[in-house]
Amino acid sequence: MRVSVGDVRIFVEVVGAKLEQGRERPTVVALHGGPGFDHVLTRDALDPLADAAQLVHYDMRGHGRSDDGPRESWTLETWADDVTRLCEALGIERPVVVGKSFGAFVATIYASRHPEHPAGLVLVSPAARHLPERCIAVFERLGGPEAGAAARAAFGDSPTEKEIHRYEALCLPLYAARPREPGTRPQPIDKPELRQLFAAGEAATMDLRPALGSITCPVLVVTGVDDPITTLEDAREVVDHLTAAASVRFEPVEGARHDVYTDVPDRALAAIRTFLTETV
């Protein structure tokens, strides 16, 4: 279904019941990664949690099947405020917001701007800022000097098309701990122009450390120990700046990289399930 949140209509899917034997279960609002991708990979990964919560998946404005809206609204603050607008439109109170990677950036801004709104926050593969040297070191450890050099060139000022293609060839395969069989995962709608705008704009100057310090709800941080793009060091920095949170759980997942949901799904989903049942 499509739900109006003011100036745009948002495409939404709901999985799982809110009531179980007359008892209300928590509602999880899931924020997908990207930017540029829709929610289908997040839904594929998180739907096993439908036995513990009602799951609300949606494409953020500018993504997938949702309206684009004006390009000047493609900002972390607008995407964050859309979370509250969507919850108001759907009658959702006190959600648990789960954001992965780019979705974790949005979730951080959301919880800092609306501290009384979430019952809990799950930040999966998060970072407070983009520090290329952290990523380059992990790419080099996982893929050797060639991968490290490709990452260094791609993260430099004004990389060439050849350098971007080399990064995609050598570094993107390192995001996952094991290759996926073709056709085993849904194919997201991709809008690369949105990713390019974000990379050239907010991503370059983003610093979420002050926002992290204003979050007051319980927080779970889940990250892959070998994540090359939002690194373990990045996740530790996030945890260190959650100084006002009611509680903080940190779950580094051995054997997982950036695709933590699917690299070691039992461990990642078990951590979220425990957070839902014990904390919220």
PDB file of C-alpha atoms in Angstrom:
ATOM      1  CA  MET A   1       0.000   0.000   0.000  1.00  0.00           C
ATOM      2  CA  ARG A   2       0.979   3.634  -0.381  1.00  0.00           C
ATOM      3  CA  VAL A   3       0.597   5.991   2.565  1.00  0.00           C
ATOM      4  CA  SER A   4       0.678   9.772   2.400  1.00  0.00           C
ATOM      5  CA  VAL A   5       3.155  11.429   4.745  1.00  0.00           C
ATOM      6  CA  GLY A   6       2.470  14.962   3.598  1.00  0.00           C
ATOM      7  CA  ASP A   7       4.243  15.856   0.378  1.00  0.00           C
ATOM      8  CA  VAL A   8       4.927  12.260  -0.758  1.00  0.00           C
ATOM      9  CA  ARG A   9       3.342   8.812  -0.751  1.00  0.00           C
ATOM     10  CA  ILE A  10       5.390   6.056   0.857  1.00  0.00           C
ATOM     11  CA  PHE A  11       5.217   2.414  -0.258  1.00  0.00           C
ATOM     12  CA  VAL A  12       4.663   0.172   2.796  1.00  0.00           C
ATOM     13  CA  GLU A  13       4.439  -3.576   3.477  1.00  0.00           C
ATOM     14  CA  VAL A  14       3.384  -5.041   6.842  1.00  0.00           C
ATOM     15  CA  VAL A  15       4.362  -8.550   7.927  1.00  0.00           C
ATOM     16  CA  GLY A  16       2.998 -10.263  11.035  1.00  0.00           C
ATOM     17  CA  ALA A  17       0.145  -9.589  13.430  1.00  0.00           C
ATOM     18  CA  LYS A  18       0.055  -6.873  16.072  1.00  0.00           C
ATOM     19  CA  LEU A  19      -2.090  -9.008  18.400  1.00  0.00           C
ATOM     20  CA  GLU A  20      -1.196 -12.510  19.537  1.00  0.00           C
ATOM     21  CA  GLN A  21      -3.810 -14.179  21.754  1.00  0.00           C
ATOM     22  CA  GLY A  22      -5.008 -10.732  22.765  1.00  0.00           C
ATOM     23  CA  ARG A  23      -1.515  -9.500  23.663  1.00  0.00           C
ATOM     24  CA  GLU A  24       0.103  -6.651  21.773  1.00  0.00           C
ATOM     25  CA  ARG A  25       3.460  -7.414  20.246  1.00  0.00           C
ATOM     26  CA  PRO A  26       6.084  -4.740  19.512  1.00  0.00           C
ATOM     27  CA  THR A  27       6.021  -3.062  16.118  1.00  0.00           C
ATOM     28  CA  VAL A  28       9.339  -2.927  14.290  1.00  0.00           C
ATOM     29  CA  VAL A  29       9.793  -0.184  11.700  1.00  0.00           C
ATOM     30  CA  ALA A  30      12.644  -1.315   9.442  1.00  0.00           C
ATOM     31  CA  LEU A  31      14.862   1.180   7.618  1.00  0.00           C
ATOM     32  CA  HIS A  32      16.634  -0.255   4.596  1.00  0.00           C
ATOM     33  CA  GLY A  33      20.216   0.262   3.501  1.00  0.00           C
ATOM     34  CA  GLY A  34      21.465   2.240   0.571  1.00  0.00           C
ATOM     35  CA  PRO A  35      20.949   4.952  -0.296  1.00  0.00           C
ATOM     36  CA  GLY A  36      19.398   4.095  -3.627  1.00  0.00           C
ATOM     37  CA  PHE A  37      18.006   0.638  -2.831  1.00  0.00           C
ATOM     38  CA  ASP A  38      14.460  -0.288  -1.816  1.00  0.00           C
ATOM     39  CA  HIS A  39      13.400  -2.401   1.166  1.00  0.00           C
ATOM     40  CA  VAL A  40      13.258  -5.889  -0.366  1.00  0.00           C
ATOM     41  CA  LEU A  41      16.616  -7.132   0.939  1.00  0.00           C
ATOM     42  CA  THR A  42      15.792  -5.887   4.435  1.00  0.00           C
ATOM     43  CA  ARG A  43      12.436  -7.626   4.304  1.00  0.00           C
ATOM     44  CA  ASP A  44      14.043 -10.843   3.122  1.00  0.00           C
ATOM     45  CA  ALA A  45      16.481 -10.719   6.047  1.00  0.00           C
ATOM     46  CA  LEU A  46      14.155  -9.611   8.850  1.00  0.00           C
ATOM     47  CA  ASP A  47      10.912 -11.454   8.105  1.00  0.00           C
ATOM     48  CA  PRO A  48      11.899 -14.410  10.349  1.00  0.00           C
ATOM     49  CA  LEU A  49      11.335 -11.971  13.231  1.00  0.00           C
ATOM     50  CA  ALA A  50       7.608 -11.919  12.415  1.00  0.00           C
ATOM     51  CA  ASP A  51       7.179 -14.524  15.143  1.00  0.00           C
ATOM     52  CA  ALA A  52       8.251 -11.918  17.711  1.00  0.00           C
ATOM     53  CA  ALA A  53       6.964  -8.617  16.331  1.00  0.00           C
ATOM     54  CA  GLN A  54       4.880  -6.912  13.691  1.00  0.00           C
ATOM     55  CA  LEU A  55       7.238  -5.719  10.957  1.00  0.00           C
ATOM     56  CA  VAL A  56       6.664  -2.557   8.938  1.00  0.00           C
ATOM     57  CA  HIS A  57       8.883  -2.282   5.847  1.00  0.00           C
ATOM     58  CA  TYR A  58       8.879   0.706   3.533  1.00  0.00           C
ATOM     59  CA  ASP A  59      10.802   2.434   0.778  1.00  0.00           C
ATOM     60  CA  MET A  60      12.123   5.786   1.938  1.00  0.00           C
ATOM     61  CA  ARG A  61      11.205   8.805  -0.163  1.00  0.00           C
ATOM     62  CA  GLY A  62      13.177   8.834  -3.396  1.00  0.00           C
ATOM     63  CA  HIS A  63      13.625   5.059  -3.203  1.00  0.00           C
ATOM     64  CA  GLY A  64      11.924   2.087  -4.789  1.00  0.00           C
ATOM     65  CA  ARG A  65       8.160   2.444  -5.190  1.00  0.00           C
ATOM     66  CA  SER A  66       7.762   5.561  -3.036  1.00  0.00           C
ATOM     67  CA  ASP A  67       7.373   9.031  -4.502  1.00  0.00           C
ATOM     68  CA  ASP A  68      10.568  10.948  -5.118  1.00  0.00           C
ATOM     69  CA  GLY A  69       9.456  14.290  -3.760  1.00  0.00           C
ATOM     70  CA  PRO A  70      11.743  17.259  -4.416  1.00  0.00           C
ATOM     71  CA  ARG A  71      15.423  16.348  -4.580  1.00  0.00           C
ATOM     72  CA  GLU A  72      16.218  18.919  -1.906  1.00  0.00           C
ATOM     73  CA  SER A  73      14.218  16.722   0.491  1.00  0.00           C
ATOM     74  CA  TRP A  74      16.637  13.809   0.039  1.00  0.00           C
ATOM     75  CA  THR A  75      18.377  14.492   3.348  1.00  0.00           C
ATOM     76  CA  LEU A  76      18.969  12.526   6.529  1.00  0.00           C
ATOM     77  CA  GLU A  77      16.722  14.910   8.490  1.00  0.00           C
ATOM     78  CA  THR A  78      13.805  14.538   6.077  1.00  0.00           C
ATOM     79  CA  TRP A  79      14.170  10.755   5.885  1.00  0.00           C
ATOM     80  CA  ALA A  80      14.319  10.726   9.708  1.00  0.00           C
ATOM     81  CA  ASP A  81      11.225  12.900  10.125  1.00  0.00           C
ATOM     82  CA  ASP A  82       9.381  10.687   7.645  1.00  0.00           C
ATOM     83  CA  VAL A  83       9.627   7.874  10.217  1.00  0.00           C
ATOM     84  CA  THR A  84       7.419   9.815  12.620  1.00  0.00           C
ATOM     85  CA  ARG A  85       5.092  10.968   9.849  1.00  0.00           C
ATOM     86  CA  LEU A  86       4.628   7.390   8.661  1.00  0.00           C
ATOM     87  CA  CYS A  87       3.994   6.143  12.203  1.00  0.00           C
ATOM     88  CA  GLU A  88       1.393   8.865  12.718  1.00  0.00           C
ATOM     89  CA  ALA A  89      -0.337   7.951   9.456  1.00  0.00           C
ATOM     90  CA  LEU A  90      -0.424   4.251  10.403  1.00  0.00           C
ATOM     91  CA  GLY A  91      -1.288   4.782  14.072  1.00  0.00           C
ATOM     92  CA  ILE A  92       1.974   3.255  15.301  1.00  0.00           C
ATOM     93  CA  GLU A  93       3.008   4.216  18.820  1.00  0.00           C
ATOM     94  CA  ARG A  94       6.367   3.515  20.456  1.00  0.00           C
ATOM     95  CA  PRO A  95       7.961   1.529  17.608  1.00  0.00           C
ATOM     96  CA  VAL A  96      11.252  -0.283  17.716  1.00  0.00           C
ATOM     97  CA  VAL A  97      13.176   1.205  14.804  1.00  0.00           C
ATOM     98  CA  VAL A  98      15.748  -1.051  13.150  1.00  0.00           C
ATOM     99  CA  GLY A  99      18.115   0.573  10.673  1.00  0.00           C
ATOM    100  CA  LYS A 100      20.975  -1.027   8.758  1.00  0.00           C
ATOM    101  CA  SER A 101      23.950   0.885   7.341  1.00  0.00           C
ATOM    102  CA  PHE A 102      22.410   3.959   5.643  1.00  0.00           C
ATOM    103  CA  GLY A 103      19.205   3.046   7.493  1.00  0.00           C
ATOM    104  CA  ALA A 104      21.190   3.242  10.750  1.00  0.00           C
ATOM    105  CA  PHE A 105      22.262   6.791   9.859  1.00  0.00           C
ATOM    106  CA  VAL A 106      18.608   7.724   9.349  1.00  0.00           C
ATOM    107  CA  ALA A 107      17.585   5.925  12.557  1.00  0.00           C
ATOM    108  CA  THR A 108      20.225   7.835  14.527  1.00  0.00           C
ATOM    109  CA  ILE A 109      18.952  11.207  13.345  1.00  0.00           C
ATOM    110  CA  TYR A 110      15.337  10.103  13.925  1.00  0.00           C
ATOM    111  CA  ALA A 111      15.969   9.044  17.534  1.00  0.00           C
ATOM    112  CA  SER A 112      17.914  12.215  18.278  1.00  0.00           C
ATOM    113  CA  ARG A 113      15.250  14.527  16.824  1.00  0.00           C
ATOM    114  CA  HIS A 114      12.337  12.604  18.370  1.00  0.00           C
ATOM    115  CA  PRO A 115      13.758  11.089  21.578  1.00  0.00           C
ATOM    116  CA  GLU A 116      10.378  10.215  23.111  1.00  0.00           C
ATOM    117  CA  HIS A 117       9.081   8.471  19.992  1.00  0.00           C
ATOM    118  CA  PRO A 118      10.899   5.099  19.847  1.00  0.00           C
ATOM    119  CA  ALA A 119      10.568   2.340  22.414  1.00  0.00           C
ATOM    120  CA  GLY A 120      13.949   1.081  21.266  1.00  0.00           C
ATOM    121  CA  LEU A 121      16.546   1.451  18.553  1.00  0.00           C
ATOM    122  CA  VAL A 122      18.576  -1.202  16.715  1.00  0.00           C
ATOM    123  CA  LEU A 123      21.575   0.081  14.759  1.00  0.00           C
ATOM    124  CA  VAL A 124      22.958  -2.582  12.417  1.00  0.00           C
ATOM    125  CA  SER A 125      26.304  -1.934  10.674  1.00  0.00           C
ATOM    126  CA  PRO A 126      26.345   1.695  11.877  1.00  0.00           C
ATOM    127  CA  ALA A 127      28.908   4.475  11.717  1.00  0.00           C
ATOM    128  CA  ALA A 128      29.023   7.999  13.054  1.00  0.00           C
ATOM    129  CA  ARG A 129      31.181   9.324  10.212  1.00  0.00           C
ATOM    130  CA  HIS A 130      33.026   8.139   7.135  1.00  0.00           C
ATOM    131  CA  LEU A 131      36.747   7.774   7.828  1.00  0.00           C
ATOM    132  CA  PRO A 132      38.234   6.168   4.714  1.00  0.00           C
ATOM    133  CA  GLU A 133      41.425   4.939   6.390  1.00  0.00           C
ATOM    134  CA  ARG A 134      39.404   2.594   8.588  1.00  0.00           C
ATOM    135  CA  CYS A 135      37.745   1.059   5.543  1.00  0.00           C
ATOM    136  CA  ILE A 136      40.918   0.881   3.481  1.00  0.00           C
ATOM    137  CA  ALA A 137      42.688  -1.079   6.221  1.00  0.00           C
ATOM    138  CA  VAL A 138      39.920  -3.699   6.335  1.00  0.00           C
ATOM    139  CA  PHE A 139      39.653  -3.957   2.544  1.00  0.00           C
ATOM    140  CA  GLU A 140      43.400  -4.550   2.397  1.00  0.00           C
ATOM    141  CA  ARG A 141      43.212  -7.192   5.142  1.00  0.00           C
ATOM    142  CA  LEU A 142      40.369  -9.018   3.391  1.00  0.00           C
ATOM    143  CA  GLY A 143      41.348  -8.566  -0.258  1.00  0.00           C
ATOM    144  CA  GLY A 144      45.040  -7.778  -0.269  1.00  0.00           C
ATOM    145  CA  PRO A 145      46.968  -4.717  -1.490  1.00  0.00           C
ATOM    146  CA  GLU A 146      45.000  -4.454  -4.742  1.00  0.00           C
ATOM    147  CA  ALA A 147      41.703  -4.110  -2.893  1.00  0.00           C
ATOM    148  CA  GLY A 148      43.224  -1.598  -0.480  1.00  0.00           C
ATOM    149  CA  ALA A 149      44.552   0.492  -3.358  1.00  0.00           C
ATOM    150  CA  ALA A 150      41.199   0.336  -5.164  1.00  0.00           C
ATOM    151  CA  ALA A 151      39.404   1.539  -2.041  1.00  0.00           C
ATOM    152  CA  ARG A 152      41.911   4.354  -1.515  1.00  0.00           C
ATOM    153  CA  ALA A 153      41.428   5.584  -5.076  1.00  0.00           C
ATOM    154  CA  ALA A 154      37.617   5.336  -4.929  1.00  0.00           C
ATOM    155  CA  PHE A 155      37.477   7.229  -1.620  1.00  0.00           C
ATOM    156  CA  GLY A 156      39.723  10.015  -2.910  1.00  0.00           C
ATOM    157  CA  ASP A 157      38.677  13.336  -4.320  1.00  0.00           C
ATOM    158  CA  SER A 158      36.927  13.027  -7.699  1.00  0.00           C
ATOM    159  CA  PRO A 159      37.633   9.359  -8.497  1.00  0.00           C
ATOM    160  CA  THR A 160      37.581   8.481 -12.175  1.00  0.00           C
ATOM    161  CA  GLU A 161      35.050   6.157 -13.722  1.00  0.00           C
ATOM    162  CA  LYS A 162      37.808   3.575 -14.115  1.00  0.00           C
ATOM    163  CA  GLU A 163      38.657   3.823 -10.390  1.00  0.00           C
ATOM    164  CA  ILE A 164      35.014   3.418  -9.417  1.00  0.00           C
ATOM    165  CA  HIS A 165      34.678   0.349 -11.629  1.00  0.00           C
ATOM    166  CA  ARG A 166      37.851  -1.113 -10.118  1.00  0.00           C
ATOM    167  CA  TYR A 167      36.433  -0.564  -6.621  1.00  0.00           C
ATOM    168  CA  GLU A 168      33.209  -2.270  -7.637  1.00  0.00           C
ATOM    169  CA  ALA A 169      35.124  -5.230  -9.075  1.00  0.00           C
ATOM    170  CA  LEU A 170      37.583  -5.726  -6.211  1.00  0.00           C
ATOM    171  CA  CYS A 171      35.837  -4.338  -3.110  1.00  0.00           C
ATOM    172  CA  LEU A 172      32.099  -4.879  -3.455  1.00  0.00           C
ATOM    173  CA  PRO A 173      32.498  -8.699  -3.353  1.00  0.00           C
ATOM    174  CA  LEU A 174      34.206  -8.252   0.037  1.00  0.00           C
ATOM    175  CA  TYR A 175      31.046  -6.806   1.614  1.00  0.00           C
ATOM    176  CA  ALA A 176      29.749 -10.361   2.204  1.00  0.00           C
ATOM    177  CA  ALA A 177      31.527 -13.179   4.006  1.00  0.00           C
ATOM    178  CA  ARG A 178      30.381 -15.728   1.464  1.00  0.00           C
ATOM    179  CA  PRO A 179      29.087 -15.345  -2.080  1.00  0.00           C
ATOM    180  CA  ARG A 180      25.361 -15.675  -2.648  1.00  0.00           C
ATOM    181  CA  GLU A 181      23.998 -18.086  -5.216  1.00  0.00           C
ATOM    182  CA  PRO A 182      22.460 -16.195  -8.157  1.00  0.00           C
ATOM    183  CA  GLY A 183      18.700 -15.942  -7.861  1.00  0.00           C
ATOM    184  CA  THR A 184      18.584 -16.755  -4.135  1.00  0.00           C
ATOM    185  CA  ARG A 185      17.899 -13.168  -3.027  1.00  0.00           C
ATOM    186  CA  PRO A 186      15.371 -10.633  -4.328  1.00  0.00           C
ATOM    187  CA  GLN A 187      16.657  -7.927  -6.633  1.00  0.00           C
ATOM    188  CA  PRO A 188      16.167  -4.415  -5.241  1.00  0.00           C
ATOM    189  CA  ILE A 189      15.171  -1.424  -7.312  1.00  0.00           C
ATOM    190  CA  ASP A 190      18.330   0.643  -7.628  1.00  0.00           C
ATOM    191  CA  LYS A 191      18.538   4.415  -8.108  1.00  0.00           C
ATOM    192  CA  PRO A 192      22.278   5.110  -8.419  1.00  0.00           C
ATOM    193  CA  GLU A 193      21.751   8.848  -8.898  1.00  0.00           C
ATOM    194  CA  LEU A 194      20.453   9.074  -5.325  1.00  0.00           C
ATOM    195  CA  ARG A 195      23.529   7.245  -4.025  1.00  0.00           C
ATOM    196  CA  GLN A 196      25.808   9.565  -5.995  1.00  0.00           C
ATOM    197  CA  LEU A 197      24.096  12.676  -4.630  1.00  0.00           C
ATOM    198  CA  PHE A 198      24.377  11.414  -1.063  1.00  0.00           C
ATOM    199  CA  ALA A 199      28.030  10.392  -1.479  1.00  0.00           C
ATOM    200  CA  ALA A 200      28.943  13.805  -2.862  1.00  0.00           C
ATOM    201  CA  GLY A 201      26.879  15.652  -0.227  1.00  0.00           C
ATOM    202  CA  GLU A 202      25.950  14.603   3.287  1.00  0.00           C
ATOM    203  CA  ALA A 203      28.038  11.434   3.387  1.00  0.00           C
ATOM    204  CA  ALA A 204      31.256  13.391   2.958  1.00  0.00           C
ATOM    205  CA  THR A 205      30.645  15.675   5.952  1.00  0.00           C
ATOM    206  CA  MET A 206      28.387  13.499   8.134  1.00  0.00           C
ATOM    207  CA  ASP A 207      29.194  13.450  11.847  1.00  0.00           C
ATOM    208  CA  LEU A 208      26.536  11.741  13.957  1.00  0.00           C
ATOM    209  CA  ARG A 209      28.433  11.807  17.239  1.00  0.00           C
ATOM    210  CA  PRO A 210      26.395  14.694  18.737  1.00  0.00           C
ATOM    211  CA  ALA A 211      23.136  13.046  17.619  1.00  0.00           C
ATOM    212  CA  LEU A 212      24.151   9.748  19.238  1.00  0.00           C
ATOM    213  CA  GLY A 213      24.688  11.563  22.524  1.00  0.00           C
ATOM    214  CA  SER A 214      21.076  12.775  22.604  1.00  0.00           C
ATOM    215  CA  ILE A 215      19.425   9.354  22.143  1.00  0.00           C
ATOM    216  CA  THR A 216      17.656   8.265  25.336  1.00  0.00           C
ATOM    217  CA  CYS A 217      15.866   4.984  24.499  1.00  0.00           C
ATOM    218  CA  PRO A 218      17.418   1.513  24.839  1.00  0.00           C
ATOM    219  CA  VAL A 219      19.789   0.758  21.960  1.00  0.00           C
ATOM    220  CA  LEU A 220      21.193  -2.425  20.438  1.00  0.00           C
ATOM    221  CA  VAL A 221      24.217  -2.153  18.137  1.00  0.00           C
ATOM    222  CA  VAL A 222      24.924  -5.136  15.859  1.00  0.00           C
ATOM    223  CA  THR A 223      27.923  -5.225  13.534  1.00  0.00           C
ATOM    224  CA  GLY A 224      30.047  -7.661  11.569  1.00  0.00           C
ATOM    225  CA  VAL A 225      33.524  -8.025  13.026  1.00  0.00           C
ATOM    226  CA  ASP A 226      34.996  -8.006   9.503  1.00  0.00           C
ATOM    227  CA  ASP A 227      32.759  -5.309   7.985  1.00  0.00           C
ATOM    228  CA  PRO A 228      34.931  -3.339   5.538  1.00  0.00           C
ATOM    229  CA  ILE A 229      32.660  -0.335   4.930  1.00  0.00           C
ATOM    230  CA  THR A 230      31.082   0.404   8.335  1.00  0.00           C
ATOM    231  CA  THR A 231      33.876  -1.115  10.325  1.00  0.00           C
ATOM    232  CA  LEU A 232      34.072  -2.624  13.809  1.00  0.00           C
ATOM    233  CA  GLU A 233      35.971   0.497  14.861  1.00  0.00           C
ATOM    234  CA  ASP A 234      33.096   2.618  13.541  1.00  0.00           C
ATOM    235  CA  ALA A 235      30.574   0.589  15.561  1.00  0.00           C
ATOM    236  CA  ARG A 236      32.654   0.949  18.715  1.00  0.00           C
ATOM    237  CA  GLU A 237      32.716   4.712  18.187  1.00  0.00           C
ATOM    238  CA  VAL A 238      28.907   4.654  17.906  1.00  0.00           C
ATOM    239  CA  VAL A 239      28.624   2.717  21.170  1.00  0.00           C
ATOM    240  CA  ASP A 240      31.024   5.091  22.935  1.00  0.00           C
ATOM    241  CA  HIS A 241      28.844   8.096  22.037  1.00  0.00           C
ATOM    242  CA  LEU A 242      25.521   6.613  23.217  1.00  0.00           C
ATOM    243  CA  THR A 243      26.054   8.348  26.536  1.00  0.00           C
ATOM    244  CA  ALA A 244      22.402   9.181  27.335  1.00  0.00           C
ATOM    245  CA  ALA A 245      20.750   5.927  26.221  1.00  0.00           C
ATOM    246  CA  ALA A 246      18.666   4.070  28.789  1.00  0.00           C
ATOM    247  CA  SER A 247      20.733   0.956  28.006  1.00  0.00           C
ATOM    248  CA  VAL A 248      23.218  -0.108  25.355  1.00  0.00           C
ATOM    249  CA  ARG A 249      23.879  -3.638  24.100  1.00  0.00           C
ATOM    250  CA  PHE A 250      26.757  -4.264  21.731  1.00  0.00           C
ATOM    251  CA  GLU A 251      26.751  -7.400  19.565  1.00  0.00           C
ATOM    252  CA  PRO A 252      29.848  -7.830  17.361  1.00  0.00           C
ATOM    253  CA  VAL A 253      29.199 -10.842  15.126  1.00  0.00           C
ATOM    254  CA  GLU A 254      32.201 -13.034  14.357  1.00  0.00           C
ATOM    255  CA  GLY A 255      32.367 -14.272  10.789  1.00  0.00           C
ATOM    256  CA  ALA A 256      30.163 -11.458   9.461  1.00  0.00           C
ATOM    257  CA  ARG A 257      30.969  -8.520   7.233  1.00  0.00           C
ATOM    258  CA  HIS A 258      28.602  -5.812   5.979  1.00  0.00           C
ATOM    259  CA  ASP A 259      25.920  -8.362   5.089  1.00  0.00           C
ATOM    260  CA  VAL A 260      25.612  -9.247   8.761  1.00  0.00           C
ATOM    261  CA  TYR A 261      21.916 -10.205   8.428  1.00  0.00           C
ATOM    262  CA  THR A 262      22.732 -12.921   5.915  1.00  0.00           C
ATOM    263  CA  ASP A 263      26.372 -13.744   6.748  1.00  0.00           C
ATOM    264  CA  VAL A 264      25.512 -15.067  10.219  1.00  0.00           C
ATOM    265  CA  PRO A 265      21.710 -14.754  10.365  1.00  0.00           C
ATOM    266  CA  ASP A 266      21.136 -16.866  13.461  1.00  0.00           C
ATOM    267  CA  ARG A 267      23.394 -14.684  15.598  1.00  0.00           C
ATOM    268  CA  ALA A 268      22.223 -11.338  14.211  1.00  0.00           C
ATOM    269  CA  LEU A 269      18.492 -12.130  14.390  1.00  0.00           C
ATOM    270  CA  ALA A 270      18.838 -13.758  17.816  1.00  0.00           C
ATOM    271  CA  ALA A 271      20.337 -10.532  19.166  1.00  0.00           C
ATOM    272  CA  ILE A 272      17.422  -8.486  17.805  1.00  0.00           C
ATOM    273  CA  ARG A 273      14.852 -11.017  19.053  1.00  0.00           C
ATOM    274  CA  THR A 274      16.368 -10.906  22.557  1.00  0.00           C
ATOM    275  CA  PHE A 275      16.323  -7.114  22.493  1.00  0.00           C
ATOM    276  CA  LEU A 276      12.637  -7.144  21.536  1.00  0.00           C
ATOM    277  CA  THR A 277      11.632  -9.559  24.271  1.00  0.00           C
ATOM    278  CA  GLU A 278      13.916  -8.463  27.123  1.00  0.00           C
ATOM    279  CA  THR A 279      14.456  -4.750  26.644  1.00  0.00           C
ATOM    280  CA  VAL A 280      11.374  -3.293  24.974  1.00  0.00           C
TER     281      VAL A 280
END
